PDB file of N, CA and C in Angstrom:
ATOM      1  N   UNK A1418       6.551   8.753  -0.216  1.00 93.00           N
ATOM      2  CA  UNK A1418       5.632   9.425   0.876  1.00 93.00           C
ATOM      3  C   UNK A1418       5.051  10.664   0.522  1.00 93.00           C
ATOM      4  N   UNK A1419       4.016  10.937   1.044  1.00 96.00           N
ATOM      5  CA  UNK A1419       3.275  12.314   0.787  1.00 96.00           C
ATOM      6  C   UNK A1419       4.012  13.578   1.445  1.00 96.00           C
ATOM      7  N   UNK A1420       4.453  14.609   0.748  1.00 96.00           N
ATOM      8  CA  UNK A1420       5.042  15.541   1.282  1.00 96.00           C
ATOM      9  C   UNK A1420       4.206  16.865   1.417  1.00 96.00           C
ATOM     10  N   UNK A1421       3.380  17.163   0.492  1.00 96.00           N
ATOM     11  CA  UNK A1421       2.238  18.251   0.571  1.00 96.00           C
ATOM     12  C   UNK A1421       1.059  17.810  -0.039  1.00 96.00           C
ATOM     13  N   UNK A1422      -0.216  18.368   0.470  1.00 96.00           N
ATOM     14  CA  UNK A1422      -1.323  18.030  -0.387  1.00 96.00           C
ATOM     15  C   UNK A1422      -1.979  19.492  -0.525  1.00 96.00           C
ATOM     16  N   UNK A1423      -2.381  19.604  -1.734  1.00 96.00           N
ATOM     17  CA  UNK A1423      -3.083  20.878  -2.053  1.00 96.00           C
ATOM     18  C   UNK A1423      -4.232  20.486  -2.991  1.00 96.00           C
ATOM     19  N   UNK A1424      -5.519  20.636  -2.410  1.00 96.00           N
ATOM     20  CA  UNK A1424      -6.677  20.318  -3.268  1.00 96.00           C
ATOM     21  C   UNK A1424      -6.617  18.875  -3.744  1.00 96.00           C
ATOM     22  N   UNK A1425      -6.600  18.648  -4.859  1.00 96.00           N
ATOM     23  CA  UNK A1425      -6.512  17.216  -5.515  1.00 96.00           C
ATOM     24  C   UNK A1425      -5.126  16.820  -5.822  1.00 96.00           C
ATOM     25  N   UNK A1426      -4.182  17.541  -5.501  1.00 97.00           N
ATOM     26  CA  UNK A1426      -2.720  17.448  -5.925  1.00 97.00           C
ATOM     27  C   UNK A1426      -2.003  16.943  -4.652  1.00 97.00           C
ATOM     28  N   UNK A1427      -1.293  15.736  -4.908  1.00 96.00           N
ATOM     29  CA  UNK A1427      -0.247  15.282  -3.964  1.00 96.00           C
ATOM     30  C   UNK A1427       1.150  15.535  -4.446  1.00 96.00           C
ATOM     31  N   UNK A1428       1.985  15.973  -3.710  1.00 97.00           N
ATOM     32  CA  UNK A1428       3.455  15.838  -3.925  1.00 97.00           C
ATOM     33  C   UNK A1428       4.087  14.767  -3.139  1.00 97.00           C
ATOM     34  N   UNK A1429       4.765  13.825  -3.893  1.00 96.00           N
ATOM     35  CA  UNK A1429       5.295  12.804  -3.131  1.00 96.00           C
ATOM     36  C   UNK A1429       6.830  12.726  -3.468  1.00 96.00           C
ATOM     37  N   UNK A1430       7.561  12.033  -2.641  1.00 94.00           N
ATOM     38  CA  UNK A1430       9.036  11.691  -2.889  1.00 94.00           C
ATOM     39  C   UNK A1430       9.059  10.149  -2.691  1.00 94.00           C
ATOM     40  N   UNK A1431       9.682   9.494  -3.662  1.00 91.00           N
ATOM     41  CA  UNK A1431       9.868   8.127  -3.592  1.00 91.00           C
ATOM     42  C   UNK A1431      11.243   7.666  -2.674  1.00 91.00           C
ATOM     43  N   UNK A1432      11.493   6.485  -2.610  1.00 88.00           N
ATOM     44  CA  UNK A1432      12.590   6.215  -1.685  1.00 88.00           C
ATOM     45  C   UNK A1432      13.956   6.483  -2.255  1.00 88.00           C
ATOM     46  N   UNK A1433      14.035   6.681  -3.542  1.00 90.00           N
ATOM     47  CA  UNK A1433      15.329   7.245  -4.254  1.00 90.00           C
ATOM     48  C   UNK A1433      15.404   8.660  -4.094  1.00 90.00           C
ATOM     49  N   UNK A1434      14.368   9.381  -3.684  1.00 92.00           N
ATOM     50  CA  UNK A1434      14.533  10.924  -3.384  1.00 92.00           C
ATOM     51  C   UNK A1434      13.849  11.578  -4.590  1.00 92.00           C
ATOM     52  N   UNK A1435      13.289  10.972  -5.627  1.00 94.00           N
ATOM     53  CA  UNK A1435      12.669  11.646  -6.808  1.00 94.00           C
ATOM     54  C   UNK A1435      11.380  12.189  -6.309  1.00 94.00           C
ATOM     55  N   UNK A1436      11.043  13.419  -6.725  1.00 96.00           N
ATOM     56  CA  UNK A1436       9.693  13.959  -6.265  1.00 96.00           C
ATOM     57  C   UNK A1436       8.825  14.057  -7.503  1.00 96.00           C
ATOM     58  N   UNK A1437       7.542  13.896  -7.269  1.00 97.00           N
ATOM     59  CA  UNK A1437       6.435  13.713  -8.094  1.00 97.00           C
ATOM     60  C   UNK A1437       5.248  14.612  -7.783  1.00 97.00           C
ATOM     61  N   UNK A1438       4.528  15.171  -8.756  1.00 97.00           N
ATOM     62  CA  UNK A1438       3.395  15.961  -8.426  1.00 97.00           C
ATOM     63  C   UNK A1438       2.201  14.943  -9.068  1.00 97.00           C
ATOM     64  N   UNK A1439       1.271  14.667  -8.157  1.00 97.00           N
ATOM     65  CA  UNK A1439       0.258  13.650  -8.554  1.00 97.00           C
ATOM     66  C   UNK A1439      -1.156  14.350  -8.706  1.00 97.00           C
ATOM     67  N   UNK A1440      -1.722  14.281 -10.012  1.00 97.00           N
ATOM     68  CA  UNK A1440      -3.143  14.793  -9.983  1.00 97.00           C
ATOM     69  C   UNK A1440      -4.003  13.637  -9.622  1.00 97.00           C
ATOM     70  N   UNK A1441      -4.597  13.759  -8.620  1.00 97.00           N
ATOM     71  CA  UNK A1441      -5.517  12.642  -8.114  1.00 97.00           C
ATOM     72  C   UNK A1441      -6.952  12.971  -8.233  1.00 97.00           C
ATOM     73  N   UNK A1442      -7.271  13.972  -9.138  1.00 96.00           N
ATOM     74  CA  UNK A1442      -8.762  14.462  -9.135  1.00 96.00           C
ATOM     75  C   UNK A1442      -9.650  13.394  -9.756  1.00 96.00           C
ATOM     76  N   UNK A1443      -9.029  12.545 -10.648  1.00 95.00           N
ATOM     77  CA  UNK A1443      -9.916  11.471 -11.188  1.00 95.00           C
ATOM     78  C   UNK A1443      -9.653  10.105 -10.709  1.00 95.00           C
ATOM     79  N   UNK A1444      -8.631   9.909  -9.627  1.00 96.00           N
ATOM     80  CA  UNK A1444      -8.262   8.598  -9.306  1.00 96.00           C
ATOM     81  C   UNK A1444      -9.243   8.068  -8.198  1.00 96.00           C
ATOM     82  N   UNK A1445      -9.301   6.738  -8.320  1.00 96.00           N
ATOM     83  CA  UNK A1445      -9.765   6.028  -7.154  1.00 96.00           C
ATOM     84  C   UNK A1445      -8.872   5.890  -5.985  1.00 96.00           C
ATOM     85  N   UNK A1446      -9.163   6.273  -4.863  1.00 95.00           N
ATOM     86  CA  UNK A1446      -8.494   6.454  -3.678  1.00 95.00           C
ATOM     87  C   UNK A1446      -8.912   5.374  -2.600  1.00 95.00           C
ATOM     88  N   UNK A1447      -7.862   4.477  -2.160  1.00 93.00           N
ATOM     89  CA  UNK A1447      -8.297   3.573  -1.173  1.00 93.00           C
ATOM     90  C   UNK A1447      -7.331   3.790   0.096  1.00 93.00           C
ATOM     91  N   UNK A1448      -7.701   3.394   1.271  1.00 89.00           N
ATOM     92  CA  UNK A1448      -6.867   3.454   2.386  1.00 89.00           C
ATOM     93  C   UNK A1448      -7.418   2.346   3.490  1.00 89.00           C
ATOM     94  N   UNK A1449      -6.575   1.387   3.684  1.00 81.00           N
ATOM     95  CA  UNK A1449      -6.811   0.297   4.560  1.00 81.00           C
ATOM     96  C   UNK A1449      -7.792  -0.633   4.042  1.00 81.00           C
ATOM     97  N   UNK A1450      -7.712  -0.710   2.618  1.00 81.00           N
ATOM     98  CA  UNK A1450      -8.675  -1.563   1.748  1.00 81.00           C
ATOM     99  C   UNK A1450     -10.098  -1.102   1.542  1.00 81.00           C
ATOM    100  N   UNK A1451     -10.179   0.128   1.984  1.00 88.00           N
ATOM    101  CA  UNK A1451     -11.593   0.746   1.774  1.00 88.00           C
ATOM    102  C   UNK A1451     -11.526   1.931   0.901  1.00 88.00           C
ATOM    103  N   UNK A1452     -12.604   2.203   0.200  1.00 92.00           N
ATOM    104  CA  UNK A1452     -12.653   3.524  -0.457  1.00 92.00           C
ATOM    105  C   UNK A1452     -12.472   4.705   0.349  1.00 92.00           C
ATOM    106  N   UNK A1453     -11.854   5.619  -0.084  1.00 93.00           N
ATOM    107  CA  UNK A1453     -11.416   6.851   0.622  1.00 93.00           C
ATOM    108  C   UNK A1453     -11.655   7.981  -0.273  1.00 93.00           C
ATOM    109  N   UNK A1454     -11.235   9.178   0.409  1.00 94.00           N
ATOM    110  CA  UNK A1454     -11.164  10.449  -0.295  1.00 94.00           C
ATOM    111  C   UNK A1454      -9.844  11.096  -0.167  1.00 94.00           C
ATOM    112  N   UNK A1455      -9.539  12.148  -1.036  1.00 94.00           N
ATOM    113  CA  UNK A1455      -8.251  12.814  -0.789  1.00 94.00           C
ATOM    114  C   UNK A1455      -8.116  13.286   0.686  1.00 94.00           C
ATOM    115  N   UNK A1456      -9.069  13.570   1.230  1.00 93.00           N
ATOM    116  CA  UNK A1456      -9.110  14.163   2.536  1.00 93.00           C
ATOM    117  C   UNK A1456      -8.606  13.268   3.499  1.00 93.00           C
ATOM    118  N   UNK A1457      -8.600  11.754   3.248  1.00 92.00           N
ATOM    119  CA  UNK A1457      -8.179  10.740   4.135  1.00 92.00           C
ATOM    120  C   UNK A1457      -6.764  10.492   4.074  1.00 92.00           C
ATOM    121  N   UNK A1458      -6.039  11.169   3.148  1.00 94.00           N
ATOM    122  CA  UNK A1458      -4.635  10.982   2.884  1.00 94.00           C
ATOM    123  C   UNK A1458      -3.991  12.230   3.659  1.00 94.00           C
ATOM    124  N   UNK A1459      -2.894  11.901   4.330  1.00 93.00           N
ATOM    125  CA  UNK A1459      -2.151  12.848   5.139  1.00 93.00           C
ATOM    126  C   UNK A1459      -0.673  12.892   4.665  1.00 93.00           C
ATOM    127  N   UNK A1460      -0.143  14.045   5.025  1.00 94.00           N
ATOM    128  CA  UNK A1460       1.306  14.221   4.827  1.00 94.00           C
ATOM    129  C   UNK A1460       2.036  13.100   5.612  1.00 94.00           C
ATOM    130  N   UNK A1461       3.056  12.591   4.998  1.00 92.00           N
ATOM    131  CA  UNK A1461       3.987  11.405   5.520  1.00 92.00           C
ATOM    132  C   UNK A1461       3.261  10.149   5.333  1.00 92.00           C
ATOM    133  N   UNK A1462       2.101  10.083   4.735  1.00 92.00           N
ATOM    134  CA  UNK A1462       1.395   8.881   4.498  1.00 92.00           C
ATOM    135  C   UNK A1462       2.204   8.030   3.229  1.00 92.00           C
ATOM    136  N   UNK A1463       2.382   6.802   3.312  1.00 92.00           N
ATOM    137  CA  UNK A1463       3.079   6.096   2.234  1.00 92.00           C
ATOM    138  C   UNK A1463       1.884   5.722   1.135  1.00 92.00           C
ATOM    139  N   UNK A1464       2.218   6.043  -0.095  1.00 93.00           N
ATOM    140  CA  UNK A1464       1.049   5.782  -1.060  1.00 93.00           C
ATOM    141  C   UNK A1464       1.710   5.094  -2.294  1.00 93.00           C
ATOM    142  N   UNK A1465       0.867   4.229  -2.927  1.00 92.00           N
ATOM    143  CA  UNK A1465       1.192   3.490  -4.146  1.00 92.00           C
ATOM    144  C   UNK A1465       0.470   4.278  -5.177  1.00 92.00           C
ATOM    145  N   UNK A1466       0.979   4.923  -6.222  1.00 95.00           N
ATOM    146  CA  UNK A1466       0.198   5.568  -7.110  1.00 95.00           C
ATOM    147  C   UNK A1466       0.398   4.940  -8.483  1.00 95.00           C
ATOM    148  N   UNK A1467      -0.822   4.721  -9.280  1.00 95.00           N
ATOM    149  CA  UNK A1467      -0.713   4.215 -10.754  1.00 95.00           C
ATOM    150  C   UNK A1467      -1.367   5.106 -11.442  1.00 95.00           C
ATOM    151  N   UNK A1468      -0.752   5.457 -12.637  1.00 96.00           N
ATOM    152  CA  UNK A1468      -1.353   6.215 -13.661  1.00 96.00           C
ATOM    153  C   UNK A1468      -0.422   6.739 -14.708  1.00 96.00           C
ATOM    154  N   UNK A1469      -0.601   7.742 -15.627  1.00 96.00           N
ATOM    155  CA  UNK A1469       0.190   8.157 -16.652  1.00 96.00           C
ATOM    156  C   UNK A1469       1.202   9.178 -16.269  1.00 96.00           C
ATOM    157  N   UNK A1470       2.436   8.819 -16.564  1.00 94.00           N
ATOM    158  CA  UNK A1470       3.601   9.554 -16.078  1.00 94.00           C
ATOM    159  C   UNK A1470       4.080  10.494 -17.232  1.00 94.00           C
ATOM    160  N   UNK A1471       4.128  11.816 -17.031  1.00 96.00           N
ATOM    161  CA  UNK A1471       4.812  12.667 -17.886  1.00 96.00           C
ATOM    162  C   UNK A1471       5.820  13.491 -17.283  1.00 96.00           C
ATOM    163  N   UNK A1472       7.111  12.979 -17.290  1.00 95.00           N
ATOM    164  CA  UNK A1472       8.208  13.767 -16.490  1.00 95.00           C
ATOM    165  C   UNK A1472       8.109  13.475 -14.978  1.00 95.00           C
ATOM    166  N   UNK A1473       7.885  14.495 -14.259  1.00 95.00           N
ATOM    167  CA  UNK A1473       7.541  14.302 -12.875  1.00 95.00           C
ATOM    168  C   UNK A1473       6.227  14.680 -12.461  1.00 95.00           C
ATOM    169  N   UNK A1474       5.305  14.625 -13.465  1.00 96.00           N
ATOM    170  CA  UNK A1474       3.948  14.656 -13.128  1.00 96.00           C
ATOM    171  C   UNK A1474       3.101  13.375 -13.582  1.00 96.00           C
ATOM    172  N   UNK A1475       2.264  13.207 -12.761  1.00 96.00           N
ATOM    173  CA  UNK A1475       1.579  11.790 -12.678  1.00 96.00           C
ATOM    174  C   UNK A1475      -0.113  12.263 -12.907  1.00 96.00           C
ATOM    175  N   UNK A1476      -0.681  11.810 -13.887  1.00 97.00           N
ATOM    176  CA  UNK A1476      -2.287  11.723 -13.705  1.00 97.00           C
ATOM    177  C   UNK A1476      -2.608  10.427 -13.164  1.00 97.00           C
ATOM    178  N   UNK A1477      -3.081  10.383 -11.781  1.00 96.00           N
ATOM    179  CA  UNK A1477      -3.168   8.980 -11.238  1.00 96.00           C
ATOM    180  C   UNK A1477      -4.578   8.486 -11.631  1.00 96.00           C
ATOM    181  N   UNK A1478      -4.551   7.254 -11.794  1.00 96.00           N
ATOM    182  CA  UNK A1478      -5.734   6.365 -11.976  1.00 96.00           C
ATOM    183  C   UNK A1478      -6.249   5.830 -10.639  1.00 96.00           C
ATOM    184  N   UNK A1479      -5.218   5.452  -9.751  1.00 95.00           N
ATOM    185  CA  UNK A1479      -5.488   4.949  -8.435  1.00 95.00           C
ATOM    186  C   UNK A1479      -4.407   5.523  -7.417  1.00 95.00           C
ATOM    187  N   UNK A1480      -4.741   5.771  -6.239  1.00 95.00           N
ATOM    188  CA  UNK A1480      -3.924   6.079  -5.244  1.00 95.00           C
ATOM    189  C   UNK A1480      -4.241   5.105  -3.983  1.00 95.00           C
ATOM    190  N   UNK A1481      -3.285   4.405  -3.665  1.00 93.00           N
ATOM    191  CA  UNK A1481      -3.600   3.424  -2.467  1.00 93.00           C
ATOM    192  C   UNK A1481      -2.687   3.984  -1.341  1.00 93.00           C
ATOM    193  N   UNK A1482      -3.428   4.374  -0.312  1.00 92.00           N
ATOM    194  CA  UNK A1482      -2.568   4.793   0.888  1.00 92.00           C
ATOM    195  C   UNK A1482      -2.277   3.644   1.698  1.00 92.00           C
ATOM    196  N   UNK A1483      -0.993   3.300   1.796  1.00 88.00           N
ATOM    197  CA  UNK A1483      -0.567   2.074   2.503  1.00 88.00           C
ATOM    198  C   UNK A1483      -0.142   2.361   3.954  1.00 88.00           C
ATOM    199  N   UNK A1484      -0.420   3.493   4.555  1.00 82.00           N
ATOM    200  CA  UNK A1484      -0.348   3.665   5.938  1.00 82.00           C
ATOM    201  C   UNK A1484      -1.116   2.951   6.816  1.00 82.00           C
ATOM    202  N   UNK A1485      -0.585   2.462   7.852  1.00 67.00           N
ATOM    203  CA  UNK A1485      -1.324   1.651   8.665  1.00 67.00           C
ATOM    204  C   UNK A1485      -2.373   2.477   9.260  1.00 67.00           C
ATOM    205  N   UNK A1486      -3.684   2.251   9.189  1.00 50.00           N
ATOM    206  CA  UNK A1486      -4.672   3.416   9.653  1.00 50.00           C
ATOM    207  C   UNK A1486      -5.436   2.946  10.789  1.00 50.00           C
ATOM    208  N   UNK A1487      -5.506   1.559  11.288  1.00 53.00           N
ATOM    209  CA  UNK A1487      -6.130   1.209  12.451  1.00 53.00           C
ATOM    210  C   UNK A1487      -5.138   1.085  13.655  1.00 53.00           C
ATOM    211  N   UNK A1488      -5.510   1.365  14.938  1.00 55.00           N
ATOM    212  CA  UNK A1488      -4.803   1.109  16.012  1.00 55.00           C
ATOM    213  C   UNK A1488      -4.537  -0.240  16.178  1.00 55.00           C
ATOM    214  N   UNK A1489      -3.245  -0.468  16.890  1.00 56.00           N
ATOM    215  CA  UNK A1489      -2.864  -1.909  17.363  1.00 56.00           C
ATOM    216  C   UNK A1489      -3.159  -2.078  18.752  1.00 56.00           C
ATOM    217  N   UNK A1490      -3.794  -3.054  19.105  1.00 57.00           N
ATOM    218  CA  UNK A1490      -4.268  -3.386  20.429  1.00 57.00           C
ATOM    219  C   UNK A1490      -3.390  -4.500  21.073  1.00 57.00           C
ATOM    220  N   UNK A1491      -2.937  -4.323  22.309  1.00 59.00           N
ATOM    221  CA  UNK A1491      -2.148  -5.374  22.814  1.00 59.00           C
ATOM    222  C   UNK A1491      -3.199  -6.433  23.558  1.00 59.00           C
ATOM    223  N   UNK A1492      -2.674  -7.599  23.957  1.00 59.00           N
ATOM    224  CA  UNK A1492      -3.354  -8.675  24.401  1.00 59.00           C
ATOM    225  C   UNK A1492      -4.244  -8.385  25.670  1.00 59.00           C
ATOM    226  N   UNK A1493      -3.825  -7.268  26.521  1.00 64.00           N
ATOM    227  CA  UNK A1493      -4.619  -6.920  27.558  1.00 64.00           C
ATOM    228  C   UNK A1493      -5.672  -5.872  27.216  1.00 64.00           C
ATOM    229  N   UNK A1494      -5.745  -5.499  25.831  1.00 62.00           N
ATOM    230  CA  UNK A1494      -6.722  -4.591  25.423  1.00 62.00           C
ATOM    231  C   UNK A1494      -6.165  -3.093  25.390  1.00 62.00           C
ATOM    232  N   UNK A1495      -4.999  -2.900  25.825  1.00 60.00           N
ATOM    233  CA  UNK A1495      -4.499  -1.529  25.791  1.00 60.00           C
ATOM    234  C   UNK A1495      -3.970  -1.135  24.479  1.00 60.00           C
ATOM    235  N   UNK A1496      -3.882   0.107  24.102  1.00 58.00           N
ATOM    236  CA  UNK A1496      -3.437   0.582  22.766  1.00 58.00           C
ATOM    237  C   UNK A1496      -1.908   0.562  22.827  1.00 58.00           C
ATOM    238  N   UNK A1497      -1.264   0.154  21.724  1.00 55.00           N
ATOM    239  CA  UNK A1497       0.177   0.189  21.478  1.00 55.00           C
ATOM    240  C   UNK A1497       0.522   1.383  20.915  1.00 55.00           C
ATOM    241  N   UNK A1498       1.277   2.333  21.537  1.00 53.00           N
ATOM    242  CA  UNK A1498       1.623   3.573  20.821  1.00 53.00           C
ATOM    243  C   UNK A1498       2.443   3.412  19.523  1.00 53.00           C
ATOM    244  N   UNK A1499       2.157   4.348  18.583  1.00 50.00           N
ATOM    245  CA  UNK A1499       2.838   4.285  17.333  1.00 50.00           C
ATOM    246  C   UNK A1499       4.247   4.043  17.333  1.00 50.00           C
ATOM    247  N   UNK A1500       4.962   4.641  18.227  1.00 46.00           N
ATOM    248  CA  UNK A1500       6.401   4.545  18.402  1.00 46.00           C
ATOM    249  C   UNK A1500       6.786   3.084  18.560  1.00 46.00           C
ATOM    250  N   UNK A1501       6.029   2.205  19.055  1.00 46.00           N
ATOM    251  CA  UNK A1501       6.202   0.902  19.500  1.00 46.00           C
ATOM    252  C   UNK A1501       5.847  -0.209  18.585  1.00 46.00           C
ATOM    253  N   UNK A1502       4.968   0.284  17.487  1.00 48.00           N
ATOM    254  CA  UNK A1502       4.502  -0.641  16.569  1.00 48.00           C
ATOM    255  C   UNK A1502       5.279  -1.555  15.838  1.00 48.00           C
ATOM    256  N   UNK A1503       6.465  -0.930  15.428  1.00 48.00           N
ATOM    257  CA  UNK A1503       7.436  -1.617  14.549  1.00 48.00           C
ATOM    258  C   UNK A1503       8.735  -2.215  15.384  1.00 48.00           C
ATOM    259  N   UNK A1504       8.377  -2.466  16.488  1.00 48.00           N
ATOM    260  CA  UNK A1504       9.552  -2.840  17.459  1.00 48.00           C
ATOM    261  C   UNK A1504       9.910  -4.306  17.095  1.00 48.00           C
ATOM    262  N   UNK A1505      11.250  -4.520  16.615  1.00 56.00           N
ATOM    263  CA  UNK A1505      11.858  -5.386  16.327  1.00 56.00           C
ATOM    264  C   UNK A1505      11.447  -6.439  15.112  1.00 56.00           C
ATOM    265  N   UNK A1506      12.097  -7.441  14.825  1.00 60.00           N
ATOM    266  CA  UNK A1506      11.815  -8.234  13.776  1.00 60.00           C
ATOM    267  C   UNK A1506      10.403  -8.620  13.675  1.00 60.00           C
ATOM    268  N   UNK A1507       9.832  -9.187  14.861  1.00 60.00           N
ATOM    269  CA  UNK A1507       8.584  -9.931  14.821  1.00 60.00           C
ATOM    270  C   UNK A1507       7.505  -8.611  14.729  1.00 60.00           C
ATOM    271  N   UNK A1508       7.673  -7.548  15.162  1.00 61.00           N
ATOM    272  CA  UNK A1508       6.720  -6.374  14.995  1.00 61.00           C
ATOM    273  C   UNK A1508       6.661  -6.029  13.670  1.00 61.00           C
ATOM    274  N   UNK A1509       7.797  -5.993  12.906  1.00 64.00           N
ATOM    275  CA  UNK A1509       7.850  -5.646  11.531  1.00 64.00           C
ATOM    276  C   UNK A1509       7.149  -6.772  10.601  1.00 64.00           C
ATOM    277  N   UNK A1510       7.291  -8.047  11.009  1.00 66.00           N
ATOM    278  CA  UNK A1510       6.577  -9.113  10.413  1.00 66.00           C
ATOM    279  C   UNK A1510       5.131  -8.882  10.529  1.00 66.00           C
ATOM    280  N   UNK A1511       4.534  -8.627  11.735  1.00 67.00           N
ATOM    281  CA  UNK A1511       3.128  -8.429  11.992  1.00 67.00           C
ATOM    282  C   UNK A1511       2.588  -7.376  11.271  1.00 67.00           C
ATOM    283  N   UNK A1512       3.396  -6.238  11.076  1.00 66.00           N
ATOM    284  CA  UNK A1512       2.878  -5.013  10.468  1.00 66.00           C
ATOM    285  C   UNK A1512       2.913  -5.608   8.884  1.00 66.00           C
ATOM    286  N   UNK A1513       3.616  -6.111   8.458  1.00 67.00           N
ATOM    287  CA  UNK A1513       3.985  -6.614   6.915  1.00 67.00           C
ATOM    288  C   UNK A1513       2.693  -7.454   6.509  1.00 67.00           C
ATOM    289  N   UNK A1514       2.201  -8.490   7.419  1.00 67.00           N
ATOM    290  CA  UNK A1514       1.127  -9.323   7.175  1.00 67.00           C
ATOM    291  C   UNK A1514      -0.043  -8.659   7.288  1.00 67.00           C
ATOM    292  N   UNK A1515      -0.302  -7.681   8.224  1.00 67.00           N
ATOM    293  CA  UNK A1515      -1.486  -6.877   8.512  1.00 67.00           C
ATOM    294  C   UNK A1515      -1.588  -6.077   7.260  1.00 67.00           C
ATOM    295  N   UNK A1516      -0.557  -5.591   6.600  1.00 61.00           N
ATOM    296  CA  UNK A1516      -0.809  -4.759   5.389  1.00 61.00           C
ATOM    297  C   UNK A1516      -1.268  -5.647   4.273  1.00 61.00           C
ATOM    298  N   UNK A1517      -0.729  -6.869   4.175  1.00 66.00           N
ATOM    299  CA  UNK A1517      -0.829  -7.560   3.227  1.00 66.00           C
ATOM    300  C   UNK A1517      -2.318  -8.314   3.119  1.00 66.00           C
ATOM    301  N   UNK A1518      -2.731  -8.761   4.360  1.00 67.00           N
ATOM    302  CA  UNK A1518      -4.095  -9.348   4.340  1.00 67.00           C
ATOM    303  C   UNK A1518      -5.166  -8.496   5.118  1.00 67.00           C
ATOM    304  N   UNK A1519      -4.841  -7.228   5.473  1.00 59.00           N
ATOM    305  CA  UNK A1519      -5.856  -6.229   5.884  1.00 59.00           C
ATOM    306  C   UNK A1519      -6.364  -6.653   7.282  1.00 59.00           C
ATOM    307  N   UNK A1520      -5.642  -7.328   8.185  1.00 51.00           N
ATOM    308  CA  UNK A1520      -6.100  -7.642   9.565  1.00 51.00           C
ATOM    309  C   UNK A1520      -5.155  -6.970  10.688  1.00 51.00           C
TER     310      UNK A1520
END
């Protein structure tokens, strides 16, 4: 996940706790399956980075922001709060398939 953003540089920490500095100046950036800019990436967003690794520095060729960007709407048309989006097993499955297929 993204820990800090400074210009075109993202600092991220992976699930194992390792930190990397990402140079995204030449990277293709996408969010929710659409072209995006570095300004669309936020601290705490979950990203997938591809590029050349040199120690803890990465020159990114692509940055895919995997954070769920669009709101979830209940059957009655009301918005579902972020805190309830991942409620239970089926909520997690819904979010998984939403990320996978973009709906």
